[in-house]
XYZ file of C-alpha atoms in Angstrom:
778
model
C -22.274 -14.522 -18.047
C -24.861 -12.090 -19.588
C -23.298 -13.730 -23.343
C -25.049 -16.876 -22.857
C -26.845 -17.755 -26.215
C -30.713 -18.063 -26.059
C -30.762 -21.327 -26.258
C -28.926 -22.212 -22.670
C -31.857 -20.355 -21.025
C -34.951 -21.351 -23.003
C -33.097 -24.863 -22.412
C -32.816 -24.657 -18.702
C -35.901 -23.277 -18.329
C -37.518 -26.630 -19.912
C -35.432 -28.935 -18.234
C -36.281 -27.698 -14.259
C -39.861 -26.915 -14.893
C -40.062 -30.496 -17.050
C -38.221 -31.977 -13.872
C -40.129 -30.636 -11.240
C -43.601 -31.067 -12.454
C -42.711 -35.323 -13.694
C -42.038 -35.643 -9.864
C -45.129 -33.670 -8.864
C -46.656 -36.524 -11.338
C -44.859 -39.016 -10.670
C -45.823 -38.644 -6.838
C -49.570 -38.640 -8.447
C -48.864 -41.865 -10.252
C -49.766 -40.672 -13.667
C -47.835 -41.264 -17.378
C -44.401 -38.718 -17.177
C -45.594 -38.298 -21.138
C -48.325 -35.734 -19.329
C -45.803 -34.552 -17.016
C -43.680 -32.867 -19.679
C -46.967 -31.691 -21.630
C -47.844 -29.699 -18.929
C -44.427 -28.743 -18.208
C -44.601 -27.510 -21.771
C -47.845 -25.659 -20.886
C -45.806 -23.845 -17.965
C -43.397 -22.561 -20.117
C -44.831 -21.753 -22.759
C -45.471 -18.007 -24.496
C -49.144 -18.081 -23.881
C -49.201 -18.589 -19.827
C -47.349 -16.079 -17.899
C -47.641 -18.089 -14.715
C -43.495 -17.891 -14.551
C -40.988 -14.968 -14.165
C -39.225 -15.432 -17.943
C -40.629 -18.062 -20.620
C -39.444 -19.319 -23.665
C -37.269 -16.793 -25.927
C -36.270 -19.194 -29.479
C -38.709 -21.102 -29.942
C -37.129 -22.483 -33.353
C -34.154 -23.583 -31.809
C -36.542 -25.620 -29.524
C -38.281 -26.650 -32.021
C -34.936 -28.137 -33.842
C -33.937 -29.911 -30.422
C -37.853 -31.495 -31.026
C -36.737 -32.546 -34.175
C -34.505 -34.131 -33.155
C -36.345 -36.337 -29.706
C -37.990 -37.368 -32.933
C -35.584 -38.793 -34.492
C -34.440 -40.492 -31.111
C -38.028 -41.449 -30.139
C -38.609 -43.142 -33.682
C -34.487 -44.773 -33.475
C -35.064 -46.112 -29.977
C -38.759 -48.109 -31.224
C -37.035 -49.329 -34.774
C -34.469 -50.931 -31.616
C -37.747 -52.269 -29.931
C -38.909 -53.270 -33.452
C -38.620 -56.469 -34.949
C -39.799 -57.736 -38.577
C -39.348 -61.032 -37.568
C -41.721 -60.476 -34.759
C -44.127 -58.188 -36.947
C -44.680 -61.675 -38.779
C -44.530 -63.953 -35.394
C -47.855 -61.620 -34.083
C -50.111 -63.551 -36.661
C -53.023 -62.438 -38.012
C -55.232 -61.648 -34.827
C -52.716 -58.678 -34.751
C -52.965 -57.461 -38.223
C -56.732 -58.070 -38.310
C -57.345 -56.217 -35.789
C -54.783 -53.075 -36.358
C -56.679 -52.586 -39.818
C -60.333 -52.955 -38.761
C -59.168 -50.406 -35.922
C -56.689 -47.822 -37.956
C -59.411 -47.833 -40.802
C -62.450 -47.383 -38.848
C -61.075 -44.530 -36.348
C -59.338 -42.846 -40.135
C -62.965 -42.880 -41.038
C -64.080 -41.906 -38.106
C -62.208 -39.454 -38.036
C -62.678 -37.673 -40.933
C -66.190 -37.901 -40.385
C -66.560 -35.870 -37.457
C -64.431 -33.323 -38.717
C -66.233 -32.719 -41.472
C -69.380 -32.840 -39.186
C -67.645 -29.669 -36.868
C -66.814 -27.585 -40.600
C -62.903 -28.360 -40.841
C -61.484 -28.683 -44.377
C -60.683 -32.123 -46.077
C -57.259 -31.716 -45.208
C -57.451 -31.160 -41.195
C -60.251 -33.946 -41.163
C -57.486 -36.008 -42.388
C -54.726 -35.494 -39.988
C -57.284 -35.915 -37.569
C -58.428 -38.972 -38.671
C -54.336 -40.736 -38.616
C -54.150 -38.972 -34.885
C -57.268 -41.142 -33.743
C -56.082 -43.786 -34.863
C -53.251 -44.718 -33.547
C -52.455 -46.442 -29.654
C -50.200 -45.209 -27.228
C -47.471 -47.947 -26.154
C -45.862 -46.054 -23.721
C -49.458 -45.428 -21.671
C -50.675 -49.062 -22.468
C -47.518 -50.699 -20.749
C -47.438 -48.250 -17.922
C -51.535 -49.176 -17.169
C -50.801 -52.913 -17.022
C -47.762 -52.910 -14.671
C -49.090 -50.360 -12.532
C -53.270 -52.786 -12.934
C -50.326 -55.576 -12.209
C -52.133 -56.785 -15.557
C -48.496 -57.828 -17.440
C -48.972 -61.199 -17.337
C -52.892 -61.675 -18.338
C -52.759 -63.568 -21.659
C -54.930 -61.276 -23.369
C -51.800 -58.236 -22.914
C -49.631 -60.290 -26.013
C -52.488 -59.692 -28.570
C -52.302 -56.369 -27.245
C -48.813 -55.953 -27.906
C -48.991 -57.667 -31.158
C -51.322 -55.061 -32.463
C -48.962 -52.314 -31.641
C -46.548 -53.269 -33.103
C -48.577 -53.190 -36.359
C -49.668 -50.312 -35.167
C -45.897 -48.543 -34.624
C -45.413 -49.399 -38.569
C -48.753 -48.501 -39.611
C -47.974 -45.189 -38.315
C -44.804 -44.707 -39.672
C -46.319 -45.574 -43.614
C -49.145 -43.068 -42.326
C -46.470 -40.232 -41.760
C -45.367 -40.603 -45.457
C -48.631 -41.217 -47.497
C -49.520 -37.762 -45.113
C -46.713 -36.254 -46.652
C -47.450 -37.171 -50.259
C -51.122 -36.383 -50.392
C -50.165 -32.802 -48.460
C -47.614 -31.773 -50.707
C -49.976 -32.948 -54.065
C -53.011 -31.032 -51.775
C -55.366 -33.616 -53.915
C -56.321 -37.349 -52.905
C -54.917 -39.126 -56.230
C -55.529 -42.740 -56.392
C -52.846 -43.228 -59.039
C -50.008 -41.431 -57.162
C -51.105 -42.217 -54.104
C -50.163 -46.207 -55.328
C -47.272 -45.212 -56.750
C -46.376 -43.145 -53.309
C -46.721 -47.210 -51.790
C -45.141 -48.588 -54.414
C -42.132 -46.591 -53.938
C -42.151 -46.960 -50.105
C -42.278 -50.511 -49.833
C -38.975 -50.827 -52.466
C -37.100 -48.081 -50.683
C -37.889 -50.169 -47.291
C -37.570 -53.329 -48.855
C -34.251 -52.460 -50.076
C -32.940 -50.453 -46.966
C -33.710 -53.619 -44.701
C -31.714 -56.270 -47.414
C -28.389 -53.865 -48.010
C -28.831 -53.450 -44.316
C -29.058 -56.436 -42.627
C -26.513 -57.657 -45.380
C -23.866 -55.282 -44.549
C -24.144 -54.105 -40.952
C -24.267 -56.894 -38.710
C -21.245 -58.146 -40.347
C -19.394 -55.034 -39.890
C -20.318 -54.732 -36.165
C -18.977 -58.436 -35.890
C -15.812 -58.055 -37.108
C -15.418 -54.795 -35.391
C -16.949 -55.710 -31.801
C -13.244 -56.488 -30.538
C -12.248 -52.002 -30.891
C -15.424 -51.375 -29.994
C -16.400 -49.954 -26.283
C -19.183 -48.433 -24.688
C -18.481 -45.105 -25.754
C -17.439 -46.051 -29.483
C -20.539 -48.465 -30.080
C -23.226 -45.265 -29.161
C -21.053 -42.983 -31.693
C -21.214 -45.748 -34.394
C -25.254 -45.930 -34.118
C -25.983 -42.779 -33.524
C -23.835 -41.860 -36.952
C -25.751 -44.326 -39.002
C -29.217 -43.514 -37.382
C -28.510 -39.813 -38.621
C -26.742 -41.226 -41.949
C -30.190 -42.883 -42.368
C -32.199 -39.883 -42.387
C -30.515 -37.908 -44.548
C -30.498 -40.836 -46.910
C -34.187 -40.969 -46.985
C -34.701 -37.060 -46.370
C -32.903 -37.617 -49.726
C -35.133 -39.864 -51.635
C -38.508 -37.555 -50.288
C -39.275 -39.683 -46.928
C -39.457 -38.275 -44.041
C -36.388 -38.245 -41.120
C -38.440 -40.146 -38.773
C -38.758 -42.970 -41.363
C -34.580 -43.612 -41.785
C -34.441 -43.117 -38.572
C -37.264 -46.011 -37.752
C -35.975 -47.687 -40.488
C -32.135 -48.064 -39.605
C -33.296 -48.844 -35.492
C -34.996 -51.985 -36.901
C -31.968 -53.043 -38.977
C -30.022 -52.843 -35.892
C -32.535 -54.693 -33.628
C -31.648 -58.137 -35.383
C -27.774 -57.663 -34.715
C -26.340 -58.883 -31.856
C -25.435 -56.119 -30.198
C -28.984 -54.886 -30.751
C -30.007 -54.241 -26.178
C -26.273 -53.093 -25.892
C -27.260 -50.509 -28.367
C -30.880 -49.905 -27.272
C -28.944 -49.406 -23.941
C -26.653 -46.995 -24.586
C -28.849 -44.865 -26.486
C -31.778 -44.940 -24.293
C -30.405 -41.769 -22.070
C -30.692 -39.678 -25.197
C -34.351 -40.603 -26.149
C -35.190 -40.089 -22.904
C -33.474 -36.297 -22.686
C -34.676 -35.189 -26.372
C -37.824 -36.878 -26.395
C -38.572 -35.158 -22.937
C -38.063 -31.821 -25.155
C -40.232 -33.008 -27.183
C -43.028 -33.486 -25.506
C -42.755 -30.368 -23.564
C -42.522 -28.433 -26.918
C -45.409 -30.314 -27.771
C -47.301 -28.599 -24.589
C -45.342 -25.022 -25.301
C -48.023 -25.054 -28.712
C -50.904 -25.321 -26.404
C -53.368 -22.497 -25.948
C -55.434 -22.583 -23.222
C -57.651 -19.695 -25.015
C -58.166 -22.442 -28.174
C -59.271 -25.070 -25.748
C -62.144 -22.973 -24.208
C -63.395 -21.492 -27.299
C -62.953 -25.884 -28.835
C -64.296 -27.108 -25.825
C -67.204 -29.011 -27.764
C -65.316 -30.380 -30.609
C -62.574 -31.803 -27.407
C -65.232 -33.153 -26.002
C -66.562 -34.894 -28.581
C -63.422 -35.694 -30.294
C -62.229 -37.648 -26.274
C -66.098 -39.551 -26.776
C -64.955 -40.323 -30.393
C -61.640 -42.286 -29.119
C -63.095 -43.618 -26.616
C -65.724 -45.306 -28.205
C -64.259 -45.615 -31.303
C -60.907 -46.837 -30.530
C -62.781 -49.670 -28.308
C -65.891 -51.058 -30.445
C -63.388 -50.992 -33.832
C -60.695 -52.823 -31.956
C -62.742 -55.113 -30.077
C -64.308 -56.228 -33.580
C -61.026 -56.781 -34.739
C -60.023 -59.267 -31.794
C -63.916 -60.896 -33.123
C -63.532 -61.050 -36.025
C -59.873 -62.724 -36.420
C -61.593 -65.598 -33.478
C -60.564 -64.588 -30.169
C -63.339 -65.202 -27.451
C -65.313 -62.494 -26.501
C -64.458 -61.350 -22.687
C -60.345 -61.561 -24.798
C -61.227 -58.820 -27.305
C -63.761 -56.949 -24.694
C -60.409 -57.271 -22.220
C -58.120 -56.102 -25.131
C -59.993 -53.380 -27.074
C -60.567 -51.865 -24.114
C -57.162 -51.345 -23.377
C -56.579 -49.022 -26.448
C -59.073 -46.524 -25.921
C -56.258 -43.585 -25.780
C -54.470 -42.051 -28.530
C -50.388 -40.653 -27.380
C -46.993 -40.373 -28.741
C -47.858 -40.819 -32.484
C -50.486 -38.467 -32.485
C -48.523 -35.396 -31.030
C -46.074 -36.623 -33.905
C -48.422 -36.620 -36.781
C -49.805 -32.980 -35.292
C -46.952 -31.195 -35.335
C -46.427 -33.259 -39.423
C -48.611 -31.474 -40.088
C -48.153 -27.491 -38.685
C -44.396 -28.436 -40.063
C -46.081 -28.653 -43.521
C -48.081 -25.802 -43.025
C -51.040 -27.746 -43.947
C -53.093 -28.398 -40.694
C -54.935 -25.039 -39.052
C -53.591 -23.831 -35.991
C -56.601 -24.730 -33.709
C -55.926 -28.612 -34.576
C -52.424 -29.304 -32.448
C -54.178 -27.423 -29.271
C -57.831 -30.011 -29.298
C -55.150 -32.995 -30.622
C -53.231 -32.255 -27.393
C -55.879 -32.209 -25.510
C -57.962 -35.226 -26.065
C -54.679 -36.669 -26.105
C -54.577 -35.391 -22.296
C -57.940 -36.465 -21.566
C -58.220 -39.786 -22.701
C -54.524 -40.855 -21.404
C -55.785 -40.412 -17.723
C -58.762 -42.137 -18.480
C -56.999 -45.834 -19.979
C -57.091 -47.083 -16.601
C -60.764 -46.540 -15.700
C -61.403 -47.686 -19.785
C -59.389 -50.995 -18.778
C -61.576 -51.275 -15.710
C -65.075 -51.745 -17.278
C -64.289 -53.918 -19.708
C -65.227 -57.221 -16.908
C -68.887 -55.163 -15.605
C -68.965 -55.084 -19.770
C -69.099 -58.477 -20.374
C -70.969 -59.598 -17.480
C -73.420 -57.038 -19.188
C -73.491 -57.896 -22.501
C -73.830 -62.153 -20.877
C -76.873 -61.285 -19.279
C -78.709 -58.884 -22.149
C -77.375 -60.893 -25.141
C -78.949 -64.097 -26.625
C -77.354 -66.545 -24.741
C -76.855 -68.271 -28.921
C -75.015 -65.209 -29.625
C -72.927 -65.629 -26.318
C -72.339 -69.544 -26.836
C -70.975 -68.004 -30.486
C -68.313 -65.358 -29.444
C -67.841 -67.107 -26.873
C -66.419 -70.746 -28.578
C -64.987 -68.928 -32.352
C -65.324 -71.798 -34.947
C -62.186 -74.062 -35.209
C -60.509 -73.501 -38.737
C -61.218 -75.827 -41.099
C -58.856 -78.371 -42.231
C -57.281 -77.505 -45.610
C -56.169 -80.075 -47.971
C -52.711 -81.527 -48.609
C -52.982 -80.171 -52.519
C -54.337 -76.718 -51.386
C -51.801 -76.330 -48.073
C -48.968 -77.475 -50.878
C -50.301 -74.444 -53.359
C -49.961 -71.973 -51.214
C -46.495 -72.796 -49.543
C -45.175 -72.208 -52.514
C -46.778 -69.344 -53.547
C -45.839 -67.168 -50.729
C -42.931 -69.078 -51.031
C -42.081 -67.790 -54.351
C -43.209 -64.452 -54.065
C -41.706 -63.340 -51.545
C -38.411 -64.963 -53.051
C -38.946 -63.175 -56.755
C -40.108 -59.690 -54.776
C -36.698 -59.771 -53.018
C -34.615 -59.778 -55.919
C -36.840 -57.839 -58.093
C -35.385 -55.582 -55.481
C -32.332 -56.284 -55.837
C -31.582 -56.136 -59.306
C -34.673 -52.930 -60.307
C -31.809 -51.501 -57.568
C -28.535 -52.196 -59.509
C -29.908 -51.106 -62.530
C -30.873 -47.970 -60.811
C -27.765 -47.521 -59.253
C -26.339 -48.194 -63.043
C -27.998 -46.059 -64.896
C -28.385 -43.124 -62.823
C -24.801 -42.745 -60.945
C -21.764 -45.321 -62.342
C -23.341 -44.498 -66.402
C -22.803 -40.679 -66.031
C -20.150 -40.925 -64.268
C -17.518 -42.642 -67.085
C -19.397 -40.680 -69.651
C -17.736 -37.668 -67.934
C -14.124 -39.668 -68.714
C -14.768 -42.133 -71.261
C -16.545 -42.103 -74.940
C -20.133 -43.319 -75.269
C -19.840 -45.944 -76.393
C -16.405 -47.174 -74.268
C -18.563 -45.907 -71.329
C -21.497 -47.443 -72.431
C -19.645 -51.369 -72.952
C -17.824 -51.076 -69.442
C -21.868 -50.446 -67.892
C -23.257 -52.721 -69.609
C -21.051 -55.210 -68.483
C -20.144 -54.332 -64.822
C -24.116 -54.257 -64.804
C -24.487 -57.649 -66.074
C -21.283 -59.257 -64.114
C -23.289 -56.912 -60.460
C -27.483 -58.877 -61.730
C -26.112 -62.132 -62.758
C -26.008 -63.787 -59.229
C -29.504 -62.699 -58.700
C -30.624 -62.886 -62.513
C -29.952 -66.757 -62.307
C -31.448 -67.457 -59.055
C -35.012 -66.468 -60.218
C -34.805 -68.584 -63.231
C -33.288 -71.508 -60.199
C -35.914 -73.514 -58.689
C -34.595 -72.287 -55.201
C -38.263 -71.846 -53.365
C -39.728 -75.006 -50.968
C -38.542 -77.459 -53.371
C -39.978 -80.380 -51.837
C -43.713 -78.685 -52.275
C -42.515 -78.401 -55.726
C -42.085 -81.958 -56.484
C -44.995 -83.009 -54.621
C -46.849 -81.129 -56.906
C -45.667 -82.708 -59.518
C -45.785 -85.891 -58.716
C -49.782 -85.544 -56.653
C -51.205 -84.445 -59.976
C -51.147 -84.293 -63.604
C -52.867 -80.886 -63.685
C -50.285 -79.379 -61.569
C -47.314 -79.480 -64.115
C -48.920 -76.854 -66.412
C -49.122 -74.870 -63.734
C -46.073 -75.140 -62.324
C -44.346 -74.746 -65.952
C -46.246 -71.800 -66.425
C -43.987 -70.945 -62.808
C -41.037 -71.651 -64.606
C -41.964 -69.195 -67.405
C -43.039 -66.511 -65.644
C -39.843 -66.646 -64.094
C -37.406 -67.089 -66.920
C -39.563 -64.586 -68.686
C -39.158 -61.961 -66.014
C -35.309 -62.593 -66.336
C -35.389 -62.278 -70.556
C -37.443 -58.690 -69.893
C -34.874 -57.331 -67.559
C -32.089 -58.092 -69.982
C -33.526 -57.270 -72.959
C -34.299 -53.671 -70.857
C -30.555 -53.400 -69.953
C -29.111 -54.588 -73.472
C -31.363 -51.740 -75.509
C -30.646 -49.156 -72.528
C -27.256 -48.813 -73.335
C -26.944 -50.100 -77.095
C -28.697 -48.570 -80.273
C -28.602 -51.721 -82.594
C -31.557 -53.015 -84.623
C -34.068 -54.914 -82.349
C -33.088 -58.479 -83.265
C -29.742 -58.276 -82.793
C -30.515 -56.865 -79.436
C -32.794 -60.075 -79.110
C -30.004 -62.237 -79.754
C -27.415 -60.370 -77.810
C -29.967 -60.636 -74.534
C -30.590 -64.359 -75.453
C -27.132 -65.425 -75.617
C -26.442 -63.790 -72.399
C -29.447 -65.620 -71.033
C -28.106 -68.619 -71.834
C -24.845 -68.158 -70.554
C -26.185 -67.135 -66.797
C -28.402 -70.234 -67.428
C -25.910 -72.713 -67.678
C -23.303 -70.935 -64.989
C -23.266 -73.007 -61.893
C -20.653 -70.585 -60.191
C -22.888 -67.889 -60.419
C -25.945 -70.465 -58.629
C -22.791 -71.238 -56.089
C -21.583 -67.313 -55.384
C -26.058 -66.584 -54.634
C -26.198 -69.183 -52.218
C -23.099 -67.640 -50.680
C -24.422 -64.136 -50.696
C -27.727 -65.935 -49.423
C -26.302 -68.073 -46.671
C -24.721 -64.686 -45.636
C -27.778 -62.503 -45.422
C -30.194 -65.536 -43.678
C -27.490 -65.896 -40.506
C -26.482 -62.002 -39.916
C -30.934 -62.496 -40.396
C -30.836 -64.967 -37.205
C -28.016 -64.071 -35.179
C -29.928 -62.356 -32.943
C -32.869 -64.092 -33.086
C -30.741 -67.886 -32.256
C -29.048 -65.582 -29.726
C -31.484 -64.726 -27.922
C -33.777 -68.034 -27.787
C -30.459 -69.478 -26.384
C -30.536 -67.547 -23.552
C -33.533 -68.053 -23.230
C -33.806 -72.136 -23.203
C -30.723 -72.060 -21.039
C -31.654 -69.994 -18.461
C -35.196 -71.870 -18.137
C -33.608 -75.230 -17.943
C -30.897 -74.051 -15.206
C -28.430 -75.572 -17.008
C -26.239 -72.357 -16.049
C -25.670 -68.893 -14.259
C -25.648 -66.254 -17.143
C -22.284 -64.955 -16.072
C -21.253 -68.326 -17.373
C -22.941 -68.408 -20.551
C -19.916 -66.731 -22.146
C -17.478 -69.344 -21.765
C -20.125 -72.005 -22.204
C -22.806 -71.100 -24.411
C -22.100 -73.281 -26.861
C -20.898 -77.308 -27.072
C -17.716 -77.193 -25.487
C -16.608 -80.469 -27.960
C -14.219 -80.268 -30.745
C -14.950 -81.891 -33.643
C -12.016 -83.000 -35.175
C -11.949 -84.152 -39.598
C -9.731 -86.339 -41.375
C -8.966 -87.130 -45.169
C -8.723 -91.085 -46.153
C -7.489 -91.647 -49.495
C -8.666 -96.064 -49.643
C -5.893 -98.088 -51.031
C -6.857 -101.083 -53.685
C -7.279 -103.466 -50.616
C -9.801 -101.635 -48.559
C -12.298 -103.283 -47.041
C -14.830 -100.179 -47.672
C -14.578 -100.344 -52.069
C -17.334 -101.683 -53.779
C -20.097 -100.577 -50.583
C -22.392 -98.309 -50.305
C -21.678 -95.995 -47.413
C -25.237 -97.171 -45.516
C -23.363 -100.915 -45.712
C -19.366 -99.637 -43.432
C -21.390 -99.059 -40.049
C -18.915 -95.902 -39.670
C -21.538 -94.411 -37.872
C -23.018 -97.445 -36.081
C -19.460 -98.811 -35.076
C -16.988 -95.990 -34.723
C -19.918 -93.016 -34.241
C -18.184 -91.171 -37.256
C -19.538 -89.656 -40.539
C -18.769 -89.562 -43.932
C -18.797 -86.079 -44.461
C -17.204 -85.427 -48.141
C -15.610 -87.700 -50.688
C -13.658 -86.747 -53.342
C -13.223 -88.991 -56.322
C -10.527 -90.482 -58.025
C -11.481 -87.726 -60.813
C -11.234 -84.959 -58.368
C -15.171 -84.439 -58.085
C -15.812 -83.922 -54.547
C -19.218 -84.481 -53.402
C -20.201 -82.724 -49.888
C -22.751 -84.845 -47.683
C -22.635 -87.707 -49.973
C -26.267 -90.309 -49.181
C -26.271 -93.767 -47.930
C -26.608 -95.431 -51.748
C -23.203 -93.749 -52.401
C -21.049 -96.460 -53.830
C -17.187 -96.364 -52.677
C -15.007 -96.851 -55.158
C -11.062 -97.600 -55.798
C -9.145 -94.127 -55.626
C -11.989 -92.640 -53.581
C -10.450 -90.387 -50.626
C -13.117 -90.160 -47.654
C -13.583 -86.796 -45.065
C -14.009 -88.417 -41.533
C -15.805 -86.401 -38.613
C -16.159 -87.089 -35.034
C -13.931 -87.055 -32.150
C -10.631 -87.233 -32.142
C -10.344 -90.782 -29.982
C -12.732 -92.441 -32.877
C -10.784 -91.119 -35.569
C -7.608 -92.853 -34.296
C -9.429 -95.861 -33.405
C -10.619 -96.156 -37.068
C -7.142 -95.184 -38.213
C -5.607 -97.878 -36.255
C -8.264 -100.317 -37.492
C -7.974 -99.956 -41.093
C -4.184 -99.234 -41.009
C -3.508 -100.777 -43.846
C -6.154 -100.422 -45.799
C -6.593 -96.393 -45.851
C -4.024 -94.138 -46.088
C -4.028 -90.466 -43.892
C -3.775 -87.564 -45.863
C -4.545 -84.733 -43.502
C -6.641 -83.921 -40.528
C -8.122 -80.192 -39.220
C -10.845 -79.236 -36.358
C -13.006 -76.436 -35.145
C -14.383 -75.825 -31.692
C -18.169 -75.719 -32.092
C -18.929 -71.918 -32.039
C -22.151 -70.089 -33.528
C -21.720 -70.477 -37.524
C -18.283 -71.759 -37.866
C -17.284 -72.648 -41.416
C -15.185 -75.662 -42.105
C -12.431 -74.592 -44.353
C -11.710 -77.437 -46.673
C -12.101 -75.365 -50.381
C -8.736 -75.257 -51.843
C -10.234 -75.507 -55.132
C -12.734 -73.171 -56.811
C -15.108 -75.730 -57.747
C -15.698 -77.052 -54.207
C -18.342 -76.446 -52.343
C -17.602 -74.804 -49.005
C -18.641 -76.764 -45.354
C -20.605 -75.075 -43.033
C -21.651 -76.043 -39.371
C -24.186 -74.508 -37.031
C -26.086 -74.702 -34.011
C -29.479 -74.300 -34.305
C -32.702 -73.579 -31.349
C -35.321 -75.191 -31.241
C -38.895 -74.155 -30.041
C -42.210 -76.021 -30.278
C -42.987 -74.561 -33.303
C -39.766 -75.578 -35.120
C -40.768 -78.792 -38.080
C -37.045 -80.369 -36.851
C -39.079 -80.699 -33.136
C -40.980 -83.435 -32.318
C -39.114 -85.936 -34.894
C -36.714 -88.932 -34.802
C -33.336 -88.407 -37.016
C -35.305 -90.413 -39.533
C -38.419 -89.029 -39.686
C -36.733 -85.723 -40.333
C -35.139 -87.017 -43.471
C -32.140 -84.413 -43.574
C -29.742 -86.074 -45.216
C -31.945 -86.896 -48.370
C -34.090 -83.610 -48.167
C -30.864 -81.268 -47.647
C -27.708 -82.835 -47.593
C -26.969 -82.268 -44.562
C -26.238 -84.423 -40.902
C -26.518 -83.828 -38.233
C -23.551 -83.735 -35.698
C -24.576 -83.661 -32.134
C -27.235 -81.990 -30.245
C -27.194 -79.995 -26.973
C -30.135 -80.826 -24.487
C -29.862 -80.079 -20.058
C -27.082 -79.026 -20.474
C -25.188 -82.043 -22.127
C -23.307 -82.913 -25.401
C -25.260 -85.764 -27.525
C -22.483 -86.065 -30.023
C -23.562 -88.284 -33.436
C -27.018 -89.527 -32.275
C -28.712 -92.140 -32.727
C -31.628 -92.589 -35.730
C -34.477 -92.995 -33.568
C -33.014 -89.936 -31.191
C -36.259 -87.764 -31.265
C -34.977 -84.469 -31.159
C -36.997 -82.241 -28.777
C -38.000 -78.448 -28.156
C -35.382 -76.342 -26.571
C -32.399 -79.020 -27.647
C -29.572 -76.937 -29.706
C -29.305 -79.246 -33.363
C -25.898 -79.096 -34.899
C -25.895 -79.085 -38.458
C -22.905 -79.468 -41.005
C -23.320 -79.310 -44.490
C -23.064 -76.808 -47.474
C -24.012 -73.085 -46.930
C -27.492 -73.367 -48.431
C -29.384 -75.731 -47.072
C -27.697 -75.567 -43.850
C -28.910 -71.196 -44.407
C -31.849 -73.545 -45.526
C -32.792 -74.792 -41.511
C -32.068 -71.771 -40.200
C -34.439 -69.908 -42.076
C -37.336 -72.778 -41.121
C -36.379 -73.325 -37.165
C -35.181 -69.877 -35.948
C -37.954 -67.955 -37.805
C -40.395 -69.305 -36.192
C -38.839 -69.280 -32.686
């Protein structure tokens, strides 16, 4: 046993001391994080309280780095980009005010103490992030978790978590360049945003699909191994592209958080997070030098006051600016008066980069320990502070602060422009991210590889056509009016003056595609400029005329949106069912979706069929038979999905009807002599199901999806006529699930209620749009 590696001795010492100290802190009802830090101080090399100390600090630092990776991975699993959007203006405004204010205050206090600019910059970053772990613990201890303002606090913490990850990247960039260059900083931010968007888009597109296909093969063990492998793989990619390992772990966690398996993965990873996280926090304590804390006692005291007063004041101001009342703002602001885990991580980053001085680390640890300890007591001061201000501030001020002004009504025209421009900008940014990624992949990897195996011209031609083929669906989408088409139509019809701006937007999209193609042709072919332009225009026109490319993009887009929203839909359905008491959780797996089968039959109309020469709205098929026409095949073999009520049925048409088997049989018996049965199929509605009718390439696939609605969903509170789904998006509502009961083919006057599960049938793109609009806001 004398030949045991030093790492075994060090881990035994760390874990035994951490276990005993945390038991003591648990008994004292103090946060475990403090226990880990104290255990690190006791086991560290700067105090001789134990007969032995850590032998190999380098090994422990490696394990601590792994701890940071797992902490950020677990944070990503709890994070959600949809949740980030849902926290609203209050969280973004408050977090922005708090982070910017504390960064500036920390920098100024550091300069006042005579510290170097880089030390002050890192100090500002450390002082600007409140501790999620400590706040959750304090809310639970004080029984405040059910208070309305706690949701606002957690919203701010979500934004701060994301800002902290970005801040680590920016601090690393500034540390390497040794100066604060505005241009370089903007380029770094742009590069960071590009890679964040790229990793998220491709991660959501690929990983949930793989997990769904491999779900039957994955038990708890294989899912854990696969998840950790993805995490470490993303860490390697992030480091190779010039970012931190922590960012890679966070990104992969946030991608996995959008999958149905997110909760399972989070539960499986938790023991690893706890183990390596404990080692990280103990290593933080091991680097604390008590002698330095004594030497810097006055700066420590000043920084403690800076954190408590600064965080309280800035966050309270942020909440007030965002429209919250004085009482809510004070209670929320007093909850955020501490620094925690991100302060340790940023401090470790400064040490690893060799840019911060040795005294800063123990000073910040001491400040964090003190502010963590004072957190519950600071929270209790919110009510007395509010009462004091209510008595001493002018009543006009109090009335104004306690009754924030309501938002003014925004004109319909202005709101339509806001919706259009925001949607178009986000849409273009996503498409440009994919286009740029494909371009750099082609020119940076594919082209050099082909040059090694083919002649120069052959490599150029082959790479060019492969790149154009990969880019074409996304370029076609950039040229199409694919975002908020109803808003575009309303603006076009409302004012003639709107039209020139709408045409200008179209021109900008077309110009972006032309420039992209021009750059691409210029990259691979050394030809005269005018020939390059002619060649570019030909390709441009080919892409513009291609409907196949647009359908291909819609398929890709639908796949992405389904992956992005499926986990949210699963979660919301469970909440709806649990709140209504429809079924026990153990039965959900069996009865989660509608339990009836939707049959479809195709009928070819004979010459004497009474349907011929009538419009669909005149047939009364839905009212008499409770059936829907979901597709028409004309005598010219053209296909029309979800035809409108104005369609005039002609001789030779074939109708595909959907509904219950008994109703289809009844129609067939009534019209036996005038309709010829062609074929039938059926499907069980389960999640996002697809009706596989597309036997020819030109046919569009029909998709069926169940969408859980909340109060914020655009469909909630409308009847089927008011929703205008058929005319606007060529979809049909084939059923509702309400209070555990199924309503098949609901009538036109049926009110769609919040909490309903609405089943839509239509082409993939419009169904995906409804998923995005209604699930996104839940």
